[in-house]
Amino acid sequence: MKTKILLLSVGSLLGKVMLDVLAARRDKLWLIGANSHAETPQLFHCHQAHLLPPSHHSDYEQAFERLLAQCTPDIIFPGRDDDVIFLAQFRADHPEWAHTIPCGQVDIARIIHDKYTCYQWALTQGLPFAHSFLYTPDSLKTLDSFLEQVSFPLLAKPRQGFGSQDILFIEDRAHLERLGNTQELLLQEYLEPSETLTPYFEQYRQGMPLFFQIPETRQFSAQGLIHPDGDLGPVCCAQSTLVMGKTTRFEPIENPALSQLFMDYATALSAAGWRGVVNLQAKPHPHTGVWKAFELNLRMSGGTACRLMLGFDEMGHLMRAFYPEIAFPHVTRAQADIAIPVPQVQGFTREHVKDLQTQGSYYP
């Protein structure tokens, strides 16, 4: 009998990445894709596809329970950060489904999901994290104290952003004031030399380009796993290049400082009750050289397929740790030294989309 895997938010970038990672093992699996939008090709690359309402809708949980009763999956994977929170809470509320969700306590998941509470948690654990400040209408009195401790430019992020979306560079105090204070934003120190941004700021002042972005060539990450018993699994450190928030080059690196930072964070997360996947992004401080985290995620990432190509099978590690009884092929041999994600053209028919929208489910 095939193992049934339910992929939530399969239309996301992570959803596509997980399908890529599972592609060579499909003969032993039954893939169930769920998404809130019908017009996404990933749905039709699953063995069966289902529409769910957006996760913030009040009827989402009821629709999810109906889907479980219909499909009875063996394992459920999140495709977005919101899915991590939902699944952790659902696991706590429905112990009969707990074995299908390889994750930990919802309380720590909520802390990590919010970028400001994540920063505060890291400080309480004595873990280095990019200096951060919650910018709100009520915080202006303490803003100056924060600005005395950091240098411009700064990053301004949504508290619960996803996929590097809606992140702004703040060039100076005047720029910050023009941004206004009508919404909560996380101000975070930028862990790169400020001169790296100078040519981009100058270009933007001359006029807004039709296409504009600042390439990220020093994106450092560490990916690992906390086993069901709380022990830590293997770790993969990498440096990647991002263009428009998407990985365009991915290379494994040996970096003891980054590895140790990950182990310190994973140990603290384990003590707080988290189990499952951990993704950490960090940089060395441009002046002190001290490695600081600036982002934590409790899920697989856009680099998951790249890591598989390089011989680090995080999906295989998770399956062996949480589901040792399942015969899941494990990749151990590196197929390359550097991974380059290549766009792949995918499609679907209007008839298939109509069937999915009408019936809520589709079986290719």
Short mmCIF file of C-alpha atoms in Angstrom, two decimals:
data_model
loop_
_atom_site.label_atom_id
_atom_site.label_comp_id
_atom_site.label_asym_id
_atom_site.label_seq_id
_atom_site.Cartn_x
_atom_site.Cartn_y
_atom_site.Cartn_z
CA MET A 1 0.00 0.00 0.00
CA LYS A 2 1.32 3.43 -0.92
CA THR A 3 2.06 6.06 1.73
CA LYS A 4 -0.40 8.94 1.45
CA ILE A 5 1.20 12.37 1.84
CA LEU A 6 -0.94 15.50 2.07
CA LEU A 7 0.83 18.70 0.93
CA LEU A 8 -0.85 21.88 2.17
CA SER A 9 -0.49 25.06 0.10
CA VAL A 10 0.90 22.95 -2.70
CA GLY A 11 0.62 25.96 -5.03
CA SER A 12 3.37 27.78 -3.12
CA LEU A 13 7.05 27.74 -4.05
CA LEU A 14 7.68 25.29 -1.23
CA GLY A 15 4.85 23.12 -2.54
CA LYS A 16 6.61 22.86 -5.90
CA VAL A 17 9.93 22.16 -4.21
CA MET A 18 8.43 19.31 -2.18
CA LEU A 19 6.90 17.82 -5.32
CA ASP A 20 10.34 17.98 -6.95
CA VAL A 21 11.93 16.24 -3.96
CA LEU A 22 9.28 13.51 -3.98
CA ALA A 23 9.23 13.05 -7.77
CA ALA A 24 11.73 10.18 -7.92
CA ARG A 25 9.85 8.36 -5.13
CA ARG A 26 6.32 8.71 -6.48
CA ASP A 27 6.00 4.99 -7.20
CA LYS A 28 5.83 4.36 -3.44
CA LEU A 29 3.67 7.39 -2.61
CA TRP A 30 0.17 8.77 -3.12
CA LEU A 31 0.43 12.56 -3.23
CA ILE A 32 -2.57 14.66 -2.18
CA GLY A 33 -2.36 18.36 -2.95
CA ALA A 34 -4.48 21.03 -1.27
CA ASN A 35 -4.57 24.72 -2.15
CA SER A 36 -6.87 27.73 -1.93
CA HIS A 37 -6.47 28.65 -5.62
CA ALA A 38 -7.39 26.25 -8.41
CA GLU A 39 -5.20 27.75 -11.13
CA THR A 40 -1.88 26.27 -10.03
CA PRO A 41 -0.21 23.46 -11.97
CA GLN A 42 1.16 21.77 -8.85
CA LEU A 43 -2.36 20.65 -7.95
CA PHE A 44 -2.62 18.67 -11.15
CA HIS A 45 0.77 17.02 -10.65
CA CYS A 46 -0.57 15.29 -7.55
CA HIS A 47 -2.47 12.02 -7.57
CA GLN A 48 -5.48 13.93 -6.31
CA ALA A 49 -6.19 17.63 -5.82
CA HIS A 50 -8.46 19.46 -3.40
CA LEU A 51 -9.53 23.05 -2.85
CA LEU A 52 -9.51 24.46 0.66
CA PRO A 53 -10.58 27.98 1.68
CA PRO A 54 -7.77 30.41 2.58
CA SER A 55 -6.30 29.50 5.96
CA HIS A 56 -7.58 32.70 7.61
CA HIS A 57 -11.23 31.89 6.80
CA SER A 58 -13.44 30.80 9.67
CA ASP A 59 -14.49 27.58 7.91
CA TYR A 60 -10.95 26.46 7.10
CA GLU A 61 -10.64 23.96 9.94
CA GLN A 62 -13.97 22.31 9.16
CA ALA A 63 -12.99 21.99 5.49
CA PHE A 64 -9.64 20.55 6.55
CA GLU A 65 -11.35 17.97 8.78
CA ARG A 66 -13.61 16.94 5.89
CA LEU A 67 -10.52 16.53 3.72
CA LEU A 68 -8.86 14.31 6.32
CA ALA A 69 -11.95 12.12 6.59
CA GLN A 70 -12.06 11.81 2.81
CA CYS A 71 -8.36 11.16 2.18
CA THR A 72 -7.03 9.73 5.49
CA PRO A 73 -3.41 10.83 4.85
CA ASP A 74 -0.49 9.12 6.60
CA ILE A 75 1.63 12.29 6.74
CA ILE A 76 0.84 16.00 6.38
CA PHE A 77 3.40 18.62 5.37
CA PRO A 78 3.00 22.45 5.52
CA GLY A 79 3.64 24.58 2.45
CA ARG A 80 3.62 27.97 4.22
CA ASP A 81 4.39 29.37 7.66
CA ASP A 82 0.66 29.74 8.39
CA ASP A 83 0.29 26.01 7.79
CA VAL A 84 2.95 25.31 10.44
CA ILE A 85 0.92 27.19 13.06
CA PHE A 86 -2.33 25.56 12.01
CA LEU A 87 -0.93 22.03 11.99
CA ALA A 88 0.78 22.44 15.35
CA GLN A 89 -2.49 23.65 16.87
CA PHE A 90 -4.51 20.95 15.12
CA ARG A 91 -2.11 18.30 16.36
CA ALA A 92 -2.62 19.48 19.94
CA ASP A 93 -6.42 19.60 19.59
CA HIS A 94 -6.79 16.30 17.72
CA PRO A 95 -4.46 13.67 19.19
CA GLU A 96 -5.97 11.04 16.89
CA TRP A 97 -4.17 12.81 14.01
CA ALA A 98 -0.97 13.67 15.89
CA HIS A 99 1.00 10.82 14.30
CA THR A 100 0.43 12.33 10.83
CA ILE A 101 1.96 15.72 11.67
CA PRO A 102 5.75 15.73 12.30
CA CYS A 103 5.98 18.90 14.36
CA GLY A 104 6.22 20.16 17.94
CA GLN A 105 4.43 22.41 20.41
CA VAL A 106 2.25 25.19 19.03
CA ASP A 107 3.41 27.74 21.61
CA ILE A 108 6.99 27.81 20.31
CA ALA A 109 5.69 27.69 16.73
CA ARG A 110 3.72 30.89 17.34
CA ILE A 111 6.74 32.59 18.89
CA ILE A 112 8.97 31.80 15.92
CA HIS A 113 6.28 32.76 13.39
CA ASP A 114 6.19 36.34 14.72
CA LYS A 115 9.48 38.04 13.83
CA TYR A 116 9.47 40.28 16.89
CA THR A 117 8.61 37.62 19.47
CA CYS A 118 11.21 35.41 17.77
CA TYR A 119 13.80 38.11 18.37
CA GLN A 120 12.70 38.49 21.99
CA TRP A 121 12.81 34.73 22.53
CA ALA A 122 16.33 34.54 21.11
CA LEU A 123 17.47 37.23 23.55
CA THR A 124 15.99 35.34 26.52
CA GLN A 125 17.93 32.26 25.39
CA GLY A 126 21.17 34.21 25.11
CA LEU A 127 21.29 33.54 21.36
CA PRO A 128 22.71 36.15 18.93
CA PHE A 129 20.05 37.69 16.70
CA ALA A 130 20.03 40.74 14.46
CA HIS A 131 19.12 43.74 16.64
CA SER A 132 15.42 44.47 16.10
CA PHE A 133 12.81 47.02 17.05
CA LEU A 134 9.01 46.98 16.77
CA TYR A 135 8.04 50.23 15.01
CA THR A 136 4.51 51.28 16.00
CA PRO A 137 2.68 54.55 16.71
CA ASP A 138 3.40 53.99 20.41
CA SER A 139 7.12 53.25 20.04
CA LEU A 140 8.47 56.58 18.81
CA LYS A 141 9.73 57.58 22.26
CA THR A 142 12.07 54.60 22.35
CA LEU A 143 13.05 54.68 18.67
CA ASP A 144 16.04 56.94 19.25
CA SER A 145 17.54 54.48 21.71
CA PHE A 146 17.36 51.75 19.07
CA LEU A 147 18.85 53.97 16.37
CA GLU A 148 21.80 54.74 18.63
CA GLN A 149 22.68 51.03 18.67
CA VAL A 150 22.49 50.33 14.94
CA SER A 151 23.58 51.92 11.68
CA PHE A 152 21.59 52.78 8.58
CA PRO A 153 20.51 51.25 6.30
CA LEU A 154 17.94 49.18 8.16
CA LEU A 155 15.49 46.55 7.04
CA ALA A 156 11.77 47.02 7.61
CA LYS A 157 9.82 43.76 7.63
CA PRO A 158 6.22 42.71 8.30
CA ARG A 159 5.98 40.95 11.66
CA GLN A 160 4.60 37.83 10.00
CA GLY A 161 5.92 38.08 6.45
CA PHE A 162 6.63 35.20 4.10
CA GLY A 163 9.02 34.58 1.23
CA SER A 164 10.98 37.86 1.54
CA GLN A 165 7.86 39.81 0.54
CA ASP A 166 7.20 43.44 1.50
CA ILE A 167 10.68 44.02 2.93
CA LEU A 168 12.03 47.57 2.61
CA PHE A 169 15.43 49.18 3.00
CA ILE A 170 15.38 52.26 5.22
CA GLU A 171 18.20 54.62 4.24
CA ASP A 172 18.01 57.24 7.01
CA ARG A 173 15.79 58.76 9.69
CA ALA A 174 13.97 60.94 7.16
CA HIS A 175 13.21 57.88 5.07
CA LEU A 176 11.80 56.19 8.15
CA GLU A 177 9.58 59.17 8.93
CA ARG A 178 8.26 59.21 5.35
CA LEU A 179 7.32 55.58 5.80
CA GLY A 180 5.00 56.67 8.59
CA ASN A 181 3.89 54.78 11.64
CA THR A 182 0.42 53.57 10.70
CA GLN A 183 1.38 49.90 10.80
CA GLU A 184 3.56 47.59 12.84
CA LEU A 185 6.91 46.93 11.20
CA LEU A 186 9.97 45.15 12.45
CA LEU A 187 13.08 47.30 12.02
CA GLN A 188 16.16 45.10 11.85
CA GLU A 189 19.85 45.83 11.53
CA TYR A 190 21.28 45.02 8.11
CA LEU A 191 24.11 42.53 8.47
CA GLU A 192 26.09 43.63 5.44
CA PRO A 193 28.46 46.57 4.85
CA SER A 194 26.32 49.60 4.01
CA GLU A 195 28.40 50.43 0.92
CA THR A 196 27.04 47.33 -0.84
CA LEU A 197 23.75 49.17 -1.25
CA THR A 198 25.14 52.52 -2.42
CA PRO A 199 24.97 51.89 -6.19
CA TYR A 200 21.39 50.62 -5.92
CA PHE A 201 20.22 53.64 -3.91
CA GLU A 202 21.86 55.94 -6.46
CA GLN A 203 20.21 54.14 -9.36
CA TYR A 204 16.79 54.34 -7.73
CA ARG A 205 17.12 58.09 -7.09
CA GLN A 206 17.63 58.67 -10.83
CA GLY A 207 14.25 57.13 -11.56
CA MET A 208 12.32 53.99 -10.84
CA PRO A 209 13.55 51.19 -13.15
CA LEU A 210 10.96 49.03 -14.87
CA PHE A 211 12.41 46.04 -13.02
CA PHE A 212 14.28 46.70 -9.81
CA GLN A 213 15.79 44.46 -7.18
CA ILE A 214 18.95 44.09 -5.14
CA PRO A 215 20.56 40.67 -5.61
CA GLU A 216 21.43 38.80 -2.42
CA THR A 217 24.69 36.96 -3.02
CA ARG A 218 25.53 36.15 0.60
CA GLN A 219 22.44 34.36 1.85
CA PHE A 220 23.65 31.87 4.46
CA SER A 221 21.40 29.15 5.78
CA ALA A 222 21.51 26.06 7.95
CA GLN A 223 18.88 23.34 7.70
CA GLY A 224 18.39 20.50 10.14
CA LEU A 225 15.99 18.39 12.14
CA ILE A 226 14.93 17.81 15.74
CA HIS A 227 14.03 14.15 16.23
CA PRO A 228 10.90 13.00 18.10
CA ASP A 229 13.02 12.32 21.21
CA GLY A 230 14.50 15.83 21.09
CA ASP A 231 17.91 14.84 19.74
CA LEU A 232 19.37 16.81 16.85
CA GLY A 233 19.86 15.38 13.38
CA PRO A 234 22.42 16.28 10.70
CA VAL A 235 22.83 19.87 9.52
CA CYS A 236 23.45 21.31 6.05
CA CYS A 237 25.03 24.77 5.76
CA ALA A 238 24.90 26.61 2.46
CA GLN A 239 25.45 29.92 0.73
CA SER A 240 23.00 30.95 -1.94
CA THR A 241 22.19 33.78 -4.31
CA LEU A 242 18.68 35.20 -4.36
CA VAL A 243 17.14 37.21 -7.20
CA MET A 244 13.65 38.62 -6.64
CA GLY A 245 13.47 36.50 -3.49
CA LYS A 246 14.11 33.22 -5.32
CA THR A 247 17.21 31.05 -5.15
CA THR A 248 19.30 31.13 -8.34
CA ARG A 249 22.51 29.49 -7.02
CA PHE A 250 23.03 27.17 -4.07
CA GLU A 251 26.34 25.86 -2.76
CA PRO A 252 27.13 23.83 0.38
CA ILE A 253 29.74 25.30 2.71
CA GLU A 254 31.77 24.15 5.68
CA ASN A 255 31.35 26.80 8.35
CA PRO A 256 31.86 25.74 11.99
CA ALA A 257 30.52 29.05 13.35
CA LEU A 258 27.27 28.78 11.38
CA SER A 259 26.92 25.09 12.28
CA GLN A 260 27.37 25.88 15.96
CA LEU A 261 24.87 28.73 15.79
CA PHE A 262 22.32 26.34 14.32
CA MET A 263 23.02 23.73 16.99
CA ASP A 264 22.59 26.34 19.73
CA TYR A 265 19.24 27.45 18.30
CA ALA A 266 18.04 23.90 17.66
CA THR A 267 18.96 22.88 21.22
CA ALA A 268 16.91 25.78 22.60
CA LEU A 269 14.00 24.96 20.27
CA SER A 270 14.11 21.32 21.35
CA ALA A 271 13.99 22.34 25.02
CA ALA A 272 10.99 24.56 24.20
CA GLY A 273 9.12 21.59 22.75
CA TRP A 274 9.72 21.85 19.02
CA ARG A 275 10.17 18.72 16.93
CA GLY A 276 10.73 18.47 13.20
CA VAL A 277 12.31 20.72 10.62
CA VAL A 278 14.33 23.84 11.48
CA ASN A 279 15.66 26.41 9.01
CA LEU A 280 17.98 29.17 10.20
CA GLN A 281 19.27 32.12 8.19
CA ALA A 282 22.20 34.12 9.51
CA LYS A 283 25.10 36.41 8.62
CA PRO A 284 28.33 37.50 10.26
CA HIS A 285 28.16 41.05 11.60
CA PRO A 286 30.05 43.33 9.16
CA HIS A 287 32.15 44.89 11.97
CA THR A 288 32.47 42.26 14.70
CA GLY A 289 32.29 39.09 12.59
CA VAL A 290 29.91 37.54 15.13
CA TRP A 291 27.32 35.34 13.44
CA LYS A 292 23.75 36.46 14.08
CA ALA A 293 20.49 34.85 13.07
CA PHE A 294 17.98 37.07 11.32
CA GLU A 295 15.28 34.56 10.35
CA LEU A 296 13.96 31.24 11.67
CA ASN A 297 11.47 28.92 9.97
CA LEU A 298 10.04 25.65 11.23
CA ARG A 299 9.52 24.06 7.82
CA MET A 300 11.37 23.02 4.72
CA SER A 301 12.45 25.82 2.42
CA GLY A 302 13.07 26.85 -1.16
CA GLY A 303 16.51 25.26 -0.89
CA THR A 304 15.18 21.79 -0.06
CA ALA A 305 15.47 20.49 -3.63
CA CYS A 306 18.92 22.06 -3.97
CA ARG A 307 20.09 20.29 -0.83
CA LEU A 308 18.82 16.99 -2.21
CA MET A 309 20.82 17.55 -5.41
CA LEU A 310 23.88 18.15 -3.24
CA GLY A 311 23.36 14.91 -1.29
CA PHE A 312 21.51 16.20 1.80
CA ASP A 313 18.12 14.48 1.82
CA GLU A 314 16.22 16.36 4.53
CA MET A 315 12.94 14.72 3.53
CA GLY A 316 14.63 11.33 3.90
CA HIS A 317 16.09 12.31 7.28
CA LEU A 318 12.65 13.36 8.51
CA MET A 319 10.97 10.19 7.27
CA ARG A 320 13.56 7.93 8.91
CA ALA A 321 13.30 9.83 12.21
CA PHE A 322 9.50 10.11 12.42
CA TYR A 323 8.29 7.20 10.28
CA PRO A 324 10.95 4.45 10.36
CA GLU A 325 8.32 1.83 9.51
CA ILE A 326 7.74 3.39 6.06
CA ALA A 327 9.95 2.17 3.22
CA PHE A 328 11.00 5.60 1.95
CA PRO A 329 13.99 5.66 -0.44
CA HIS A 330 16.80 7.78 1.00
CA VAL A 331 19.21 9.70 -1.25
CA THR A 332 22.77 9.63 0.02
CA ARG A 333 24.97 10.45 -2.98
CA ALA A 334 25.59 14.03 -4.10
CA GLN A 335 24.76 14.55 -7.76
CA ALA A 336 26.48 17.96 -8.01
CA ASP A 337 28.72 20.43 -6.20
CA ILE A 338 26.56 23.48 -6.97
CA ALA A 339 22.79 23.53 -7.55
CA ILE A 340 21.06 25.93 -9.94
CA PRO A 341 17.24 25.91 -9.85
CA VAL A 342 15.91 26.04 -13.42
CA PRO A 343 12.37 27.24 -14.21
CA GLN A 344 10.11 24.51 -15.52
CA VAL A 345 7.10 25.18 -17.72
CA GLN A 346 3.94 23.57 -16.35
CA GLY A 347 0.35 23.86 -17.39
CA PHE A 348 -3.22 22.77 -16.84
CA THR A 349 -6.46 22.76 -18.78
CA ARG A 350 -9.45 25.02 -18.21
CA GLU A 351 -11.60 21.89 -17.97
CA HIS A 352 -9.52 20.54 -15.09
CA VAL A 353 -9.69 23.85 -13.24
CA LYS A 354 -13.45 24.04 -13.79
CA ASP A 355 -13.92 20.51 -12.46
CA LEU A 356 -11.84 21.34 -9.38
CA GLN A 357 -13.71 24.60 -8.73
CA THR A 358 -17.09 22.93 -9.21
CA GLN A 359 -16.49 19.74 -7.27
CA GLY A 360 -13.79 20.83 -4.81
CA SER A 361 -11.71 17.77 -5.70
CA TYR A 362 -10.04 16.44 -8.81
CA TYR A 363 -8.48 13.07 -9.60
CA PRO A 364 -6.20 13.26 -12.67
#
